[in-house]
């Protein structure tokens, strides 16, 4: 009997390794590294909102593994009626930057596929036309940026910007979007003087409406 072993793709081409230093982290190493932060991901207080930034996201292996662990912990620790909102807050806590266009698209698609599988397994409507999936797509598009971490610029040459998605105290399911620059994270004493759009408080499953605050 012949056993077929499928090896994980470590490199896509020699050219990409030479030009971009692109080498993918194997799944077993991803899991071992995430085991080191198991408390933040799965068991600690406020685990859903613990933020993670992958500065070289590749095709999303770390991003998807982080999301998978958070969703599994939500399933175990949160009441079922909260799963749609909590899964969106989990997405909102995961950030990534990837230089190459094909990897960037693959990473976003993989995250949404993981998100969709979780809800499909529990018979929660999550088709492309649902508010849940529209919100999820918006969060992934906003949090996973195509750009260069070393230069702090996106693929258009603009400064990389992210947003915090802050829960509103005493208002379950409500979120306040607070933009910030990647550069402001590089130095503990950095002051971010950029003037950003301000956003109205809204439900986490309505973030795709991008309601900007008036005034």
PDB file of C-alpha atoms in Angstrom:
ATOM      1  CA  UNK A   1       0.000   0.000   0.000  1.00  0.00           C
ATOM      2  CA  UNK A   2       1.443   3.343  -1.065  1.00  0.00           C
ATOM      3  CA  UNK A   3       1.077   6.284   1.286  1.00  0.00           C
ATOM      4  CA  UNK A   4       0.864   9.697  -0.349  1.00  0.00           C
ATOM      5  CA  UNK A   5       2.323  12.538   1.689  1.00  0.00           C
ATOM      6  CA  UNK A   6       1.334  16.066   0.718  1.00  0.00           C
ATOM      7  CA  UNK A   7       4.013  18.549   1.717  1.00  0.00           C
ATOM      8  CA  UNK A   8       3.199  22.135   2.531  1.00  0.00           C
ATOM      9  CA  UNK A   9       4.324  24.705   0.011  1.00  0.00           C
ATOM     10  CA  UNK A  10       7.343  26.479   1.500  1.00  0.00           C
ATOM     11  CA  UNK A  11       8.273  28.617  -1.512  1.00  0.00           C
ATOM     12  CA  UNK A  12       6.381  29.623  -4.635  1.00  0.00           C
ATOM     13  CA  UNK A  13       9.452  30.253  -6.789  1.00  0.00           C
ATOM     14  CA  UNK A  14      13.176  30.845  -6.492  1.00  0.00           C
ATOM     15  CA  UNK A  15      12.660  34.294  -7.977  1.00  0.00           C
ATOM     16  CA  UNK A  16      10.299  35.278  -5.178  1.00  0.00           C
ATOM     17  CA  UNK A  17      12.708  33.988  -2.551  1.00  0.00           C
ATOM     18  CA  UNK A  18      15.554  35.989  -4.099  1.00  0.00           C
ATOM     19  CA  UNK A  19      13.560  39.152  -4.802  1.00  0.00           C
ATOM     20  CA  UNK A  20      11.370  39.285  -1.700  1.00  0.00           C
ATOM     21  CA  UNK A  21      12.806  36.774   0.773  1.00  0.00           C
ATOM     22  CA  UNK A  22       9.478  34.914   0.583  1.00  0.00           C
ATOM     23  CA  UNK A  23       9.489  31.661   2.558  1.00  0.00           C
ATOM     24  CA  UNK A  24       6.273  30.374   4.130  1.00  0.00           C
ATOM     25  CA  UNK A  25       6.154  29.171   7.738  1.00  0.00           C
ATOM     26  CA  UNK A  26       4.986  25.533   7.955  1.00  0.00           C
ATOM     27  CA  UNK A  27       1.755  24.879   9.827  1.00  0.00           C
ATOM     28  CA  UNK A  28       3.355  22.928  12.666  1.00  0.00           C
ATOM     29  CA  UNK A  29       5.678  25.854  13.403  1.00  0.00           C
ATOM     30  CA  UNK A  30       2.774  28.302  13.308  1.00  0.00           C
ATOM     31  CA  UNK A  31       0.925  26.205  15.882  1.00  0.00           C
ATOM     32  CA  UNK A  32       3.965  25.840  18.124  1.00  0.00           C
ATOM     33  CA  UNK A  33       4.521  29.607  18.095  1.00  0.00           C
ATOM     34  CA  UNK A  34       0.878  30.313  18.869  1.00  0.00           C
ATOM     35  CA  UNK A  35       1.004  27.835  21.732  1.00  0.00           C
ATOM     36  CA  UNK A  36       3.344  30.326  23.413  1.00  0.00           C
ATOM     37  CA  UNK A  37       0.539  32.901  23.518  1.00  0.00           C
ATOM     38  CA  UNK A  38      -2.302  30.505  24.224  1.00  0.00           C
ATOM     39  CA  UNK A  39      -3.556  32.555  27.172  1.00  0.00           C
ATOM     40  CA  UNK A  40      -3.917  35.721  25.081  1.00  0.00           C
ATOM     41  CA  UNK A  41      -5.609  33.787  22.276  1.00  0.00           C
ATOM     42  CA  UNK A  42      -7.885  31.399  24.087  1.00  0.00           C
ATOM     43  CA  UNK A  43      -8.106  31.494  27.864  1.00  0.00           C
ATOM     44  CA  UNK A  44      -7.192  34.875  29.297  1.00  0.00           C
ATOM     45  CA  UNK A  45      -9.562  37.719  30.154  1.00  0.00           C
ATOM     46  CA  UNK A  46     -10.720  39.698  27.123  1.00  0.00           C
ATOM     47  CA  UNK A  47      -9.125  37.100  24.831  1.00  0.00           C
ATOM     48  CA  UNK A  48     -11.436  38.080  21.964  1.00  0.00           C
ATOM     49  CA  UNK A  49     -10.043  41.622  21.874  1.00  0.00           C
ATOM     50  CA  UNK A  50      -6.337  40.840  22.274  1.00  0.00           C
ATOM     51  CA  UNK A  51      -4.705  42.333  19.190  1.00  0.00           C
ATOM     52  CA  UNK A  52      -2.218  40.625  16.874  1.00  0.00           C
ATOM     53  CA  UNK A  53      -0.242  42.149  13.981  1.00  0.00           C
ATOM     54  CA  UNK A  54       1.488  39.965  11.394  1.00  0.00           C
ATOM     55  CA  UNK A  55       3.982  42.277   9.596  1.00  0.00           C
ATOM     56  CA  UNK A  56       4.715  39.794   6.791  1.00  0.00           C
ATOM     57  CA  UNK A  57       1.383  38.052   6.387  1.00  0.00           C
ATOM     58  CA  UNK A  58       2.164  35.955   3.324  1.00  0.00           C
ATOM     59  CA  UNK A  59      -0.918  34.021   2.267  1.00  0.00           C
ATOM     60  CA  UNK A  60      -2.413  34.279   5.747  1.00  0.00           C
ATOM     61  CA  UNK A  61      -1.251  31.158   7.578  1.00  0.00           C
ATOM     62  CA  UNK A  62      -0.694  33.002  10.863  1.00  0.00           C
ATOM     63  CA  UNK A  63      -3.777  35.184  10.467  1.00  0.00           C
ATOM     64  CA  UNK A  64      -6.049  32.206   9.839  1.00  0.00           C
ATOM     65  CA  UNK A  65      -4.535  30.176  12.676  1.00  0.00           C
ATOM     66  CA  UNK A  66      -5.065  33.073  15.102  1.00  0.00           C
ATOM     67  CA  UNK A  67      -8.655  33.486  13.955  1.00  0.00           C
ATOM     68  CA  UNK A  68      -9.283  29.746  14.189  1.00  0.00           C
ATOM     69  CA  UNK A  69      -8.115  29.628  17.793  1.00  0.00           C
ATOM     70  CA  UNK A  70     -10.148  32.664  18.769  1.00  0.00           C
ATOM     71  CA  UNK A  71     -13.291  31.254  17.153  1.00  0.00           C
ATOM     72  CA  UNK A  72     -12.769  27.905  18.857  1.00  0.00           C
ATOM     73  CA  UNK A  73     -12.429  29.679  22.209  1.00  0.00           C
ATOM     74  CA  UNK A  74     -15.552  31.762  21.528  1.00  0.00           C
ATOM     75  CA  UNK A  75     -17.424  28.534  20.854  1.00  0.00           C
ATOM     76  CA  UNK A  76     -16.331  27.134  24.204  1.00  0.00           C
ATOM     77  CA  UNK A  77     -16.556  30.211  26.397  1.00  0.00           C
ATOM     78  CA  UNK A  78     -19.300  32.492  25.038  1.00  0.00           C
ATOM     79  CA  UNK A  79     -23.071  31.962  24.830  1.00  0.00           C
ATOM     80  CA  UNK A  80     -24.264  30.979  21.327  1.00  0.00           C
ATOM     81  CA  UNK A  81     -26.359  34.110  20.886  1.00  0.00           C
ATOM     82  CA  UNK A  82     -23.176  36.198  21.111  1.00  0.00           C
ATOM     83  CA  UNK A  83     -21.169  34.268  18.519  1.00  0.00           C
ATOM     84  CA  UNK A  84     -21.907  36.500  15.485  1.00  0.00           C
ATOM     85  CA  UNK A  85     -20.820  39.677  17.283  1.00  0.00           C
ATOM     86  CA  UNK A  86     -17.913  38.067  19.111  1.00  0.00           C
ATOM     87  CA  UNK A  87     -16.604  36.535  15.896  1.00  0.00           C
ATOM     88  CA  UNK A  88     -16.605  40.012  14.321  1.00  0.00           C
ATOM     89  CA  UNK A  89     -14.716  41.450  17.285  1.00  0.00           C
ATOM     90  CA  UNK A  90     -12.230  38.592  16.866  1.00  0.00           C
ATOM     91  CA  UNK A  91     -11.698  39.575  13.231  1.00  0.00           C
ATOM     92  CA  UNK A  92     -11.342  43.200  14.280  1.00  0.00           C
ATOM     93  CA  UNK A  93      -8.447  42.277  16.585  1.00  0.00           C
ATOM     94  CA  UNK A  94      -6.284  40.695  13.847  1.00  0.00           C
ATOM     95  CA  UNK A  95      -4.069  42.871  11.624  1.00  0.00           C
ATOM     96  CA  UNK A  96      -1.713  42.050   8.791  1.00  0.00           C
ATOM     97  CA  UNK A  97       0.574  43.641   6.212  1.00  0.00           C
ATOM     98  CA  UNK A  98       1.637  41.852   3.026  1.00  0.00           C
ATOM     99  CA  UNK A  99       3.725  43.206   0.154  1.00  0.00           C
ATOM    100  CA  UNK A 100       2.719  40.920  -2.723  1.00  0.00           C
ATOM    101  CA  UNK A 101      -0.685  41.276  -4.356  1.00  0.00           C
ATOM    102  CA  UNK A 102      -1.480  37.593  -4.819  1.00  0.00           C
ATOM    103  CA  UNK A 103      -0.550  36.747  -1.232  1.00  0.00           C
ATOM    104  CA  UNK A 104      -2.584  39.690   0.037  1.00  0.00           C
ATOM    105  CA  UNK A 105      -5.708  38.512  -1.775  1.00  0.00           C
ATOM    106  CA  UNK A 106      -5.148  34.906  -0.684  1.00  0.00           C
ATOM    107  CA  UNK A 107      -4.750  35.947   2.955  1.00  0.00           C
ATOM    108  CA  UNK A 108      -7.993  37.905   2.999  1.00  0.00           C
ATOM    109  CA  UNK A 109      -9.887  35.123   1.250  1.00  0.00           C
ATOM    110  CA  UNK A 110      -8.538  32.524   3.688  1.00  0.00           C
ATOM    111  CA  UNK A 111      -9.630  34.563   6.700  1.00  0.00           C
ATOM    112  CA  UNK A 112     -13.147  34.987   5.323  1.00  0.00           C
ATOM    113  CA  UNK A 113     -13.330  31.286   4.483  1.00  0.00           C
ATOM    114  CA  UNK A 114     -12.410  30.421   8.095  1.00  0.00           C
ATOM    115  CA  UNK A 115     -15.007  32.874   9.370  1.00  0.00           C
ATOM    116  CA  UNK A 116     -17.676  31.454   7.056  1.00  0.00           C
ATOM    117  CA  UNK A 117     -16.911  27.838   8.012  1.00  0.00           C
ATOM    118  CA  UNK A 118     -17.355  28.636  11.685  1.00  0.00           C
ATOM    119  CA  UNK A 119     -20.834  30.053  11.154  1.00  0.00           C
ATOM    120  CA  UNK A 120     -21.884  27.434   8.602  1.00  0.00           C
ATOM    121  CA  UNK A 121     -21.017  24.736  11.140  1.00  0.00           C
ATOM    122  CA  UNK A 122     -23.523  26.301  13.525  1.00  0.00           C
ATOM    123  CA  UNK A 123     -26.187  27.038  10.896  1.00  0.00           C
ATOM    124  CA  UNK A 124     -25.759  30.801  11.287  1.00  0.00           C
ATOM    125  CA  UNK A 125     -26.563  32.563   7.978  1.00  0.00           C
ATOM    126  CA  UNK A 126     -23.312  33.968   6.604  1.00  0.00           C
ATOM    127  CA  UNK A 127     -23.756  34.229   2.848  1.00  0.00           C
ATOM    128  CA  UNK A 128     -22.143  37.031   0.833  1.00  0.00           C
ATOM    129  CA  UNK A 129     -25.302  39.157   0.996  1.00  0.00           C
ATOM    130  CA  UNK A 130     -25.756  38.929   4.767  1.00  0.00           C
ATOM    131  CA  UNK A 131     -24.844  41.820   7.027  1.00  0.00           C
ATOM    132  CA  UNK A 132     -22.597  39.458   8.975  1.00  0.00           C
ATOM    133  CA  UNK A 133     -20.412  38.653   5.973  1.00  0.00           C
ATOM    134  CA  UNK A 134     -20.416  42.228   4.700  1.00  0.00           C
ATOM    135  CA  UNK A 135     -19.165  43.397   8.078  1.00  0.00           C
ATOM    136  CA  UNK A 136     -16.567  40.618   8.139  1.00  0.00           C
ATOM    137  CA  UNK A 137     -15.327  41.516   4.645  1.00  0.00           C
ATOM    138  CA  UNK A 138     -15.069  45.176   5.598  1.00  0.00           C
ATOM    139  CA  UNK A 139     -13.059  44.407   8.729  1.00  0.00           C
ATOM    140  CA  UNK A 140     -10.664  42.150   6.834  1.00  0.00           C
ATOM    141  CA  UNK A 141     -10.223  44.702   4.034  1.00  0.00           C
ATOM    142  CA  UNK A 142      -9.507  47.419   6.600  1.00  0.00           C
ATOM    143  CA  UNK A 143      -7.205  45.390   8.846  1.00  0.00           C
ATOM    144  CA  UNK A 144      -5.169  43.447   6.271  1.00  0.00           C
ATOM    145  CA  UNK A 145      -3.167  45.926   4.224  1.00  0.00           C
ATOM    146  CA  UNK A 146      -1.123  45.479   1.072  1.00  0.00           C
ATOM    147  CA  UNK A 147       2.093  47.340   1.785  1.00  0.00           C
ATOM    148  CA  UNK A 148       5.655  47.299   3.073  1.00  0.00           C
ATOM    149  CA  UNK A 149       6.134  47.110   6.828  1.00  0.00           C
ATOM    150  CA  UNK A 150       9.751  48.277   6.574  1.00  0.00           C
ATOM    151  CA  UNK A 151       8.848  51.533   4.839  1.00  0.00           C
ATOM    152  CA  UNK A 152       5.481  51.950   6.541  1.00  0.00           C
ATOM    153  CA  UNK A 153       3.869  52.620   3.156  1.00  0.00           C
ATOM    154  CA  UNK A 154       1.034  50.863   1.375  1.00  0.00           C
ATOM    155  CA  UNK A 155       1.264  49.757  -2.257  1.00  0.00           C
ATOM    156  CA  UNK A 156       0.137  53.199  -3.411  1.00  0.00           C
ATOM    157  CA  UNK A 157       2.915  54.886  -1.445  1.00  0.00           C
ATOM    158  CA  UNK A 158       0.652  56.261   1.274  1.00  0.00           C
ATOM    159  CA  UNK A 159       1.345  55.907   4.975  1.00  0.00           C
ATOM    160  CA  UNK A 160      -0.118  52.672   6.323  1.00  0.00           C
ATOM    161  CA  UNK A 161      -3.132  53.336   8.508  1.00  0.00           C
ATOM    162  CA  UNK A 162      -5.140  50.990  10.682  1.00  0.00           C
ATOM    163  CA  UNK A 163      -8.079  51.401  13.057  1.00  0.00           C
ATOM    164  CA  UNK A 164      -8.746  50.316  16.597  1.00  0.00           C
ATOM    165  CA  UNK A 165     -12.221  48.826  16.974  1.00  0.00           C
ATOM    166  CA  UNK A 166     -13.092  49.719  20.547  1.00  0.00           C
ATOM    167  CA  UNK A 167     -16.028  48.193  22.367  1.00  0.00           C
ATOM    168  CA  UNK A 168     -18.394  50.778  23.820  1.00  0.00           C
ATOM    169  CA  UNK A 169     -18.728  50.272  27.605  1.00  0.00           C
ATOM    170  CA  UNK A 170     -22.132  49.056  28.752  1.00  0.00           C
ATOM    171  CA  UNK A 171     -23.325  48.750  25.136  1.00  0.00           C
ATOM    172  CA  UNK A 172     -22.921  45.132  23.993  1.00  0.00           C
ATOM    173  CA  UNK A 173     -22.195  44.766  20.293  1.00  0.00           C
ATOM    174  CA  UNK A 174     -21.411  48.465  19.791  1.00  0.00           C
ATOM    175  CA  UNK A 175     -18.064  49.644  18.441  1.00  0.00           C
ATOM    176  CA  UNK A 176     -16.156  52.906  18.070  1.00  0.00           C
ATOM    177  CA  UNK A 177     -13.647  53.116  15.208  1.00  0.00           C
ATOM    178  CA  UNK A 178     -10.430  54.994  16.053  1.00  0.00           C
ATOM    179  CA  UNK A 179      -7.890  55.336  13.181  1.00  0.00           C
ATOM    180  CA  UNK A 180      -4.125  55.388  13.788  1.00  0.00           C
ATOM    181  CA  UNK A 181      -0.923  55.097  11.773  1.00  0.00           C
ATOM    182  CA  UNK A 182       1.499  52.156  11.725  1.00  0.00           C
ATOM    183  CA  UNK A 183       4.298  54.639  12.429  1.00  0.00           C
ATOM    184  CA  UNK A 184       2.708  55.520  15.760  1.00  0.00           C
ATOM    185  CA  UNK A 185       3.306  51.928  16.939  1.00  0.00           C
ATOM    186  CA  UNK A 186       7.033  51.937  16.244  1.00  0.00           C
ATOM    187  CA  UNK A 187       8.011  54.107  19.209  1.00  0.00           C
ATOM    188  CA  UNK A 188       6.350  54.030  22.611  1.00  0.00           C
ATOM    189  CA  UNK A 189       6.783  57.795  22.801  1.00  0.00           C
ATOM    190  CA  UNK A 190       5.542  58.521  19.281  1.00  0.00           C
ATOM    191  CA  UNK A 191       2.810  61.101  18.923  1.00  0.00           C
ATOM    192  CA  UNK A 192       0.426  60.699  16.034  1.00  0.00           C
ATOM    193  CA  UNK A 193      -0.663  64.151  14.887  1.00  0.00           C
ATOM    194  CA  UNK A 194      -2.437  62.915  11.765  1.00  0.00           C
ATOM    195  CA  UNK A 195      -5.959  64.276  11.338  1.00  0.00           C
ATOM    196  CA  UNK A 196      -8.215  61.295  10.656  1.00  0.00           C
ATOM    197  CA  UNK A 197     -11.865  60.876   9.822  1.00  0.00           C
ATOM    198  CA  UNK A 198     -14.006  60.359  12.887  1.00  0.00           C
ATOM    199  CA  UNK A 199     -16.671  57.704  13.016  1.00  0.00           C
ATOM    200  CA  UNK A 200     -19.970  57.394  14.802  1.00  0.00           C
ATOM    201  CA  UNK A 201     -20.559  54.593  17.268  1.00  0.00           C
ATOM    202  CA  UNK A 202     -22.355  51.745  15.523  1.00  0.00           C
ATOM    203  CA  UNK A 203     -23.123  48.056  15.841  1.00  0.00           C
ATOM    204  CA  UNK A 204     -20.183  45.812  14.999  1.00  0.00           C
ATOM    205  CA  UNK A 205     -22.307  44.114  12.326  1.00  0.00           C
ATOM    206  CA  UNK A 206     -22.919  47.520  10.693  1.00  0.00           C
ATOM    207  CA  UNK A 207     -19.281  48.650  10.348  1.00  0.00           C
ATOM    208  CA  UNK A 208     -19.435  48.185   6.583  1.00  0.00           C
ATOM    209  CA  UNK A 209     -21.760  51.181   6.456  1.00  0.00           C
ATOM    210  CA  UNK A 210     -18.778  53.346   7.559  1.00  0.00           C
ATOM    211  CA  UNK A 211     -20.905  55.874   9.385  1.00  0.00           C
ATOM    212  CA  UNK A 212     -18.727  58.952   9.798  1.00  0.00           C
ATOM    213  CA  UNK A 213     -19.464  61.206  12.717  1.00  0.00           C
ATOM    214  CA  UNK A 214     -20.866  64.590  11.810  1.00  0.00           C
ATOM    215  CA  UNK A 215     -19.098  67.819  12.712  1.00  0.00           C
TER     216      UNK A 215
END
